Amino acid sequence: TIATKTTTTTTTKTVLQKNHHNNYHLFTVPFLVAVLFRCVNAFCLLSTFHAADEHYQGPEVAHEFVFSYGLKTWEWHDNVRLRSFAHPLLAYVWPYAAAKWMEDALLWRHVDDDDGRLEMVMSSLVRAIPKVVNAIQCACIDVGTYRLARKWYNNDNDVARKAFALSLLSHWHFYCGCRSFANAAETAVVAWALVFWPSGYFDMKRGKSKSSGNNSNNTNNNNNNKNNN
């Protein structure tokens, strides 16, 4: 009996250590895969626009705020102020501000731009920033879906990988996920909010799920009742 208990304990520890090891690596690998896939998605496979809002409700507003020129639609005029500035601020203002700071620093150091190279680089960078932000944003949706599947399906990696693949191969994610819509940012936030709320994620990181913990508690209670009887 003692040998059996020792073997069971050793096996349990080995499984928990294996799960913990997998948790560490399975968090990084899906994210890297998703970011690479979405970068190809954003830069190589999206050459059109789906709606005007993907430009005039996000990157264009942030560009006007940072560089002091750009086209603002009527919703953003000072006498209207219909739209919230949260999405452009959180998604695009800070990378545009970093690009502007880099440009100002180079000009302050008297970098010669007679041939227009700096202007050409800044123009390419300004066009690329929304694509990079959108690719990372959509990758967060993919990984959030993967994490949520692990949480809801008893830490089953097979189910989580299938959910991850379905998110990557979703036609709507592929077509709209890497565009500058506030809905994409909202989807990423909601997915990760469900991962962390109300519980389960930190139990999963320890190699066990909430349901398995409840089952073990029920088993212990039943054993205690039998001993008392």
PDB file of N, CA and C in Angstrom, residues 45-108:
ATOM      1  N   LEU A  45      -1.428  40.251 -47.688  1.00  0.00           N
ATOM      2  CA  LEU A  45      -2.685  39.699 -48.178  1.00  0.00           C
ATOM      3  C   LEU A  45      -3.884  40.626 -48.021  1.00  0.00           C
ATOM      4  N   LEU A  46      -3.657  41.855 -47.530  1.00  0.00           N
ATOM      5  CA  LEU A  46      -4.734  42.841 -47.439  1.00  0.00           C
ATOM      6  C   LEU A  46      -4.320  44.081 -48.228  1.00  0.00           C
ATOM      7  N   SER A  47      -4.837  44.202 -49.420  1.00  0.00           N
ATOM      8  CA  SER A  47      -4.481  45.330 -50.285  1.00  0.00           C
ATOM      9  C   SER A  47      -5.665  46.249 -50.551  1.00  0.00           C
ATOM     10  N   THR A  48      -6.811  45.963 -49.952  1.00  0.00           N
ATOM     11  CA  THR A  48      -7.997  46.788 -50.136  1.00  0.00           C
ATOM     12  C   THR A  48      -8.473  47.282 -48.767  1.00  0.00           C
ATOM     13  N   PHE A  49      -9.564  48.047 -48.749  1.00  0.00           N
ATOM     14  CA  PHE A  49     -10.160  48.431 -47.475  1.00  0.00           C
ATOM     15  C   PHE A  49     -11.603  47.938 -47.439  1.00  0.00           C
ATOM     16  N   HIS A  50     -12.054  47.635 -46.239  1.00  0.00           N
ATOM     17  CA  HIS A  50     -13.388  47.088 -46.051  1.00  0.00           C
ATOM     18  C   HIS A  50     -14.396  48.192 -45.785  1.00  0.00           C
ATOM     19  N   ALA A  51     -14.010  49.185 -45.001  1.00  0.00           N
ATOM     20  CA  ALA A  51     -14.881  50.319 -44.693  1.00  0.00           C
ATOM     21  C   ALA A  51     -14.004  51.520 -44.403  1.00  0.00           C
ATOM     22  N   ALA A  52     -14.552  52.701 -44.637  1.00  0.00           N
ATOM     23  CA  ALA A  52     -13.772  53.921 -44.427  1.00  0.00           C
ATOM     24  C   ALA A  52     -13.382  54.110 -42.964  1.00  0.00           C
ATOM     25  N   ASP A  53     -14.163  53.551 -42.056  1.00  0.00           N
ATOM     26  CA  ASP A  53     -13.887  53.736 -40.625  1.00  0.00           C
ATOM     27  C   ASP A  53     -12.532  53.168 -40.214  1.00  0.00           C
ATOM     28  N   GLU A  54     -12.028  52.183 -40.943  1.00  0.00           N
ATOM     29  CA  GLU A  54     -10.744  51.597 -40.545  1.00  0.00           C
ATOM     30  C   GLU A  54      -9.601  52.589 -40.718  1.00  0.00           C
ATOM     31  N   HIS A  55      -9.811  53.649 -41.470  1.00  0.00           N
ATOM     32  CA  HIS A  55      -8.801  54.703 -41.603  1.00  0.00           C
ATOM     33  C   HIS A  55      -9.191  55.955 -40.814  1.00  0.00           C
ATOM     34  N   TYR A  56     -10.430  56.403 -40.968  1.00  0.00           N
ATOM     35  CA  TYR A  56     -10.820  57.715 -40.467  1.00  0.00           C
ATOM     36  C   TYR A  56     -11.328  57.704 -39.024  1.00  0.00           C
ATOM     37  N   GLN A  57     -11.422  56.522 -38.399  1.00  0.00           N
ATOM     38  CA  GLN A  57     -11.794  56.458 -36.984  1.00  0.00           C
ATOM     39  C   GLN A  57     -10.653  55.938 -36.116  1.00  0.00           C
ATOM     40  N   GLY A  58      -9.466  55.794 -36.698  1.00  0.00           N
ATOM     41  CA  GLY A  58      -8.347  55.266 -35.922  1.00  0.00           C
ATOM     42  C   GLY A  58      -7.027  55.900 -36.302  1.00  0.00           C
ATOM     43  N   PRO A  59      -6.300  55.334 -37.290  1.00  0.00           N
ATOM     44  CA  PRO A  59      -4.975  55.846 -37.637  1.00  0.00           C
ATOM     45  C   PRO A  59      -4.959  57.305 -38.081  1.00  0.00           C
ATOM     46  N   GLU A  60      -5.961  57.727 -38.844  1.00  0.00           N
ATOM     47  CA  GLU A  60      -5.964  59.117 -39.326  1.00  0.00           C
ATOM     48  C   GLU A  60      -6.129  60.100 -38.176  1.00  0.00           C
ATOM     49  N   VAL A  61      -6.959  59.742 -37.205  1.00  0.00           N
ATOM     50  CA  VAL A  61      -7.160  60.600 -36.027  1.00  0.00           C
ATOM     51  C   VAL A  61      -5.876  60.686 -35.214  1.00  0.00           C
ATOM     52  N   ALA A  62      -5.224  59.532 -35.003  1.00  0.00           N
ATOM     53  CA  ALA A  62      -3.973  59.513 -34.252  1.00  0.00           C
ATOM     54  C   ALA A  62      -2.878  60.280 -34.991  1.00  0.00           C
ATOM     55  N   HIS A  63      -2.840  60.152 -36.305  1.00  0.00           N
ATOM     56  CA  HIS A  63      -1.837  60.862 -37.101  1.00  0.00           C
ATOM     57  C   HIS A  63      -2.023  62.370 -36.979  1.00  0.00           C
ATOM     58  N   GLU A  64      -3.261  62.824 -37.049  1.00  0.00           N
ATOM     59  CA  GLU A  64      -3.528  64.259 -36.925  1.00  0.00           C
ATOM     60  C   GLU A  64      -3.151  64.770 -35.538  1.00  0.00           C
ATOM     61  N   PHE A  65      -3.354  63.929 -34.527  1.00  0.00           N
ATOM     62  CA  PHE A  65      -3.047  64.325 -33.155  1.00  0.00           C
ATOM     63  C   PHE A  65      -1.535  64.467 -32.962  1.00  0.00           C
ATOM     64  N   VAL A  66      -0.751  63.556 -33.539  1.00  0.00           N
ATOM     65  CA  VAL A  66       0.697  63.546 -33.319  1.00  0.00           C
ATOM     66  C   VAL A  66       1.417  64.501 -34.271  1.00  0.00           C
ATOM     67  N   PHE A  67       1.077  64.444 -35.565  1.00  0.00           N
ATOM     68  CA  PHE A  67       1.819  65.208 -36.568  1.00  0.00           C
ATOM     69  C   PHE A  67       1.159  66.551 -36.914  1.00  0.00           C
ATOM     70  N   SER A  68      -0.014  66.800 -36.327  1.00  0.00           N
ATOM     71  CA  SER A  68      -0.708  68.094 -36.484  1.00  0.00           C
ATOM     72  C   SER A  68      -1.223  68.340 -37.900  1.00  0.00           C
ATOM     73  N   TYR A  69      -1.380  67.297 -38.677  1.00  0.00           N
ATOM     74  CA  TYR A  69      -2.053  67.437 -39.962  1.00  0.00           C
ATOM     75  C   TYR A  69      -2.670  66.091 -40.333  1.00  0.00           C
ATOM     76  N   GLY A  70      -3.745  66.143 -41.070  1.00  0.00           N
ATOM     77  CA  GLY A  70      -4.494  64.949 -41.449  1.00  0.00           C
ATOM     78  C   GLY A  70      -5.955  65.294 -41.630  1.00  0.00           C
ATOM     79  N   LEU A  71      -6.727  64.317 -42.041  1.00  0.00           N
ATOM     80  CA  LEU A  71      -8.140  64.542 -42.310  1.00  0.00           C
ATOM     81  C   LEU A  71      -8.985  64.001 -41.161  1.00  0.00           C
ATOM     82  N   LYS A  72      -9.732  64.883 -40.515  1.00  0.00           N
ATOM     83  CA  LYS A  72     -10.668  64.468 -39.470  1.00  0.00           C
ATOM     84  C   LYS A  72     -12.092  64.608 -39.996  1.00  0.00           C
ATOM     85  N   THR A  73     -12.865  63.548 -39.878  1.00  0.00           N
ATOM     86  CA  THR A  73     -14.262  63.601 -40.305  1.00  0.00           C
ATOM     87  C   THR A  73     -15.080  64.402 -39.295  1.00  0.00           C
ATOM     88  N   TRP A  74     -16.329  64.652 -39.638  1.00  0.00           N
ATOM     89  CA  TRP A  74     -17.138  65.567 -38.839  1.00  0.00           C
ATOM     90  C   TRP A  74     -17.351  65.085 -37.415  1.00  0.00           C
ATOM     91  N   GLU A  75     -17.296  63.746 -37.183  1.00  0.00           N
ATOM     92  CA  GLU A  75     -17.514  63.246 -35.827  1.00  0.00           C
ATOM     93  C   GLU A  75     -16.445  63.713 -34.836  1.00  0.00           C
ATOM     94  N   TRP A  76     -15.268  64.083 -35.365  1.00  0.00           N
ATOM     95  CA  TRP A  76     -14.141  64.444 -34.516  1.00  0.00           C
ATOM     96  C   TRP A  76     -13.957  65.947 -34.382  1.00  0.00           C
ATOM     97  N   HIS A  77     -14.800  66.738 -35.013  1.00  0.00           N
ATOM     98  CA  HIS A  77     -14.669  68.186 -34.900  1.00  0.00           C
ATOM     99  C   HIS A  77     -14.959  68.642 -33.472  1.00  0.00           C
ATOM    100  N   ASP A  78     -14.344  69.745 -33.106  1.00  0.00           N
ATOM    101  CA  ASP A  78     -14.458  70.225 -31.725  1.00  0.00           C
ATOM    102  C   ASP A  78     -15.887  70.571 -31.328  1.00  0.00           C
ATOM    103  N   ASN A  79     -16.696  70.974 -32.283  1.00  0.00           N
ATOM    104  CA  ASN A  79     -18.066  71.340 -31.949  1.00  0.00           C
ATOM    105  C   ASN A  79     -19.006  70.141 -31.955  1.00  0.00           C
ATOM    106  N   VAL A  80     -18.487  68.931 -32.259  1.00  0.00           N
ATOM    107  CA  VAL A  80     -19.322  67.726 -32.276  1.00  0.00           C
ATOM    108  C   VAL A  80     -18.840  66.733 -31.208  1.00  0.00           C
ATOM    109  N   ARG A  81     -17.605  66.235 -31.374  1.00  0.00           N
ATOM    110  CA  ARG A  81     -16.985  65.306 -30.425  1.00  0.00           C
ATOM    111  C   ARG A  81     -17.887  64.100 -30.146  1.00  0.00           C
ATOM    112  N   LEU A  82     -18.237  63.419 -31.216  1.00  0.00           N
ATOM    113  CA  LEU A  82     -19.129  62.273 -31.108  1.00  0.00           C
ATOM    114  C   LEU A  82     -18.392  60.995 -30.735  1.00  0.00           C
ATOM    115  N   ARG A  83     -17.136  60.884 -31.142  1.00  0.00           N
ATOM    116  CA  ARG A  83     -16.385  59.641 -30.967  1.00  0.00           C
ATOM    117  C   ARG A  83     -15.500  59.696 -29.725  1.00  0.00           C
ATOM    118  N   SER A  84     -15.218  58.511 -29.187  1.00  0.00           N
ATOM    119  CA  SER A  84     -14.264  58.401 -28.088  1.00  0.00           C
ATOM    120  C   SER A  84     -12.846  58.320 -28.633  1.00  0.00           C
ATOM    121  N   PHE A  85     -11.913  58.961 -27.932  1.00  0.00           N
ATOM    122  CA  PHE A  85     -10.522  58.975 -28.363  1.00  0.00           C
ATOM    123  C   PHE A  85      -9.736  57.783 -27.806  1.00  0.00           C
ATOM    124  N   ALA A  86     -10.398  56.897 -27.068  1.00  0.00           N
ATOM    125  CA  ALA A  86      -9.702  55.808 -26.369  1.00  0.00           C
ATOM    126  C   ALA A  86      -8.989  54.872 -27.340  1.00  0.00           C
ATOM    127  N   HIS A  87      -9.686  54.442 -28.390  1.00  0.00           N
ATOM    128  CA  HIS A  87      -9.080  53.483 -29.316  1.00  0.00           C
ATOM    129  C   HIS A  87      -7.890  54.064 -30.075  1.00  0.00           C
ATOM    130  N   PRO A  88      -8.001  55.234 -30.707  1.00  0.00           N
ATOM    131  CA  PRO A  88      -6.810  55.794 -31.362  1.00  0.00           C
ATOM    132  C   PRO A  88      -5.668  56.058 -30.387  1.00  0.00           C
ATOM    133  N   LEU A  89      -5.992  56.488 -29.184  1.00  0.00           N
ATOM    134  CA  LEU A  89      -4.951  56.798 -28.197  1.00  0.00           C
ATOM    135  C   LEU A  89      -4.184  55.547 -27.780  1.00  0.00           C
ATOM    136  N   LEU A  90      -4.913  54.495 -27.423  1.00  0.00           N
ATOM    137  CA  LEU A  90      -4.273  53.279 -26.913  1.00  0.00           C
ATOM    138  C   LEU A  90      -3.589  52.473 -28.011  1.00  0.00           C
ATOM    139  N   ALA A  91      -4.095  52.555 -29.231  1.00  0.00           N
ATOM    140  CA  ALA A  91      -3.571  51.698 -30.297  1.00  0.00           C
ATOM    141  C   ALA A  91      -2.523  52.388 -31.161  1.00  0.00           C
ATOM    142  N   TYR A  92      -2.716  53.661 -31.516  1.00  0.00           N
ATOM    143  CA  TYR A  92      -1.890  54.253 -32.565  1.00  0.00           C
ATOM    144  C   TYR A  92      -1.129  55.522 -32.164  1.00  0.00           C
ATOM    145  N   VAL A  93      -1.602  56.246 -31.176  1.00  0.00           N
ATOM    146  CA  VAL A  93      -0.943  57.501 -30.828  1.00  0.00           C
ATOM    147  C   VAL A  93       0.478  57.262 -30.332  1.00  0.00           C
ATOM    148  N   TRP A  94       0.644  56.270 -29.431  1.00  0.00           N
ATOM    149  CA  TRP A  94       1.979  56.078 -28.844  1.00  0.00           C
ATOM    150  C   TRP A  94       3.017  55.593 -29.862  1.00  0.00           C
ATOM    151  N   PRO A  95       2.707  54.684 -30.812  1.00  0.00           N
ATOM    152  CA  PRO A  95       3.746  54.358 -31.809  1.00  0.00           C
ATOM    153  C   PRO A  95       4.010  55.507 -32.778  1.00  0.00           C
ATOM    154  N   TYR A  96       2.963  56.278 -33.116  1.00  0.00           N
ATOM    155  CA  TYR A  96       3.190  57.454 -33.947  1.00  0.00           C
ATOM    156  C   TYR A  96       4.052  58.481 -33.214  1.00  0.00           C
ATOM    157  N   ALA A  97       3.809  58.638 -31.904  1.00  0.00           N
ATOM    158  CA  ALA A  97       4.599  59.576 -31.113  1.00  0.00           C
ATOM    159  C   ALA A  97       6.062  59.133 -31.055  1.00  0.00           C
ATOM    160  N   ALA A  98       6.290  57.822 -30.953  1.00  0.00           N
ATOM    161  CA  ALA A  98       7.663  57.303 -30.958  1.00  0.00           C
ATOM    162  C   ALA A  98       8.335  57.586 -32.297  1.00  0.00           C
ATOM    163  N   ALA A  99       7.610  57.417 -33.401  1.00  0.00           N
ATOM    164  CA  ALA A  99       8.167  57.714 -34.722  1.00  0.00           C
ATOM    165  C   ALA A  99       8.470  59.201 -34.872  1.00  0.00           C
ATOM    166  N   LYS A 100       7.574  60.036 -34.350  1.00  0.00           N
ATOM    167  CA  LYS A 100       7.791  61.486 -34.414  1.00  0.00           C
ATOM    168  C   LYS A 100       9.009  61.877 -33.577  1.00  0.00           C
ATOM    169  N   TRP A 101       9.167  61.269 -32.410  1.00  0.00           N
ATOM    170  CA  TRP A 101      10.323  61.558 -31.564  1.00  0.00           C
ATOM    171  C   TRP A 101      11.616  61.157 -32.273  1.00  0.00           C
ATOM    172  N   MET A 102      11.599  60.019 -32.962  1.00  0.00           N
ATOM    173  CA  MET A 102      12.777  59.574 -33.690  1.00  0.00           C
ATOM    174  C   MET A 102      13.115  60.545 -34.819  1.00  0.00           C
ATOM    175  N   GLU A 103      12.094  61.014 -35.529  1.00  0.00           N
ATOM    176  CA  GLU A 103      12.324  61.977 -36.611  1.00  0.00           C
ATOM    177  C   GLU A 103      12.899  63.280 -36.068  1.00  0.00           C
ATOM    178  N   ASP A 104      12.326  63.784 -34.971  1.00  0.00           N
ATOM    179  CA  ASP A 104      12.816  65.030 -34.383  1.00  0.00           C
ATOM    180  C   ASP A 104      14.249  64.875 -33.876  1.00  0.00           C
ATOM    181  N   ALA A 105      14.559  63.700 -33.303  1.00  0.00           N
ATOM    182  CA  ALA A 105      15.913  63.469 -32.800  1.00  0.00           C
ATOM    183  C   ALA A 105      16.925  63.469 -33.942  1.00  0.00           C
ATOM    184  N   LEU A 106      16.572  62.870 -35.065  1.00  0.00           N
ATOM    185  CA  LEU A 106      17.484  62.843 -36.213  1.00  0.00           C
ATOM    186  C   LEU A 106      17.671  64.240 -36.803  1.00  0.00           C
ATOM    187  N   LEU A 107      16.589  65.008 -36.880  1.00  0.00           N
ATOM    188  CA  LEU A 107      16.702  66.365 -37.404  1.00  0.00           C
ATOM    189  C   LEU A 107      17.494  67.256 -36.455  1.00  0.00           C
ATOM    190  N   TRP A 108      17.329  67.026 -35.145  1.00  0.00           N
ATOM    191  CA  TRP A 108      18.075  67.814 -34.162  1.00  0.00           C
ATOM    192  C   TRP A 108      19.568  67.550 -34.261  1.00  0.00           C
TER     193      TRP A 108
END
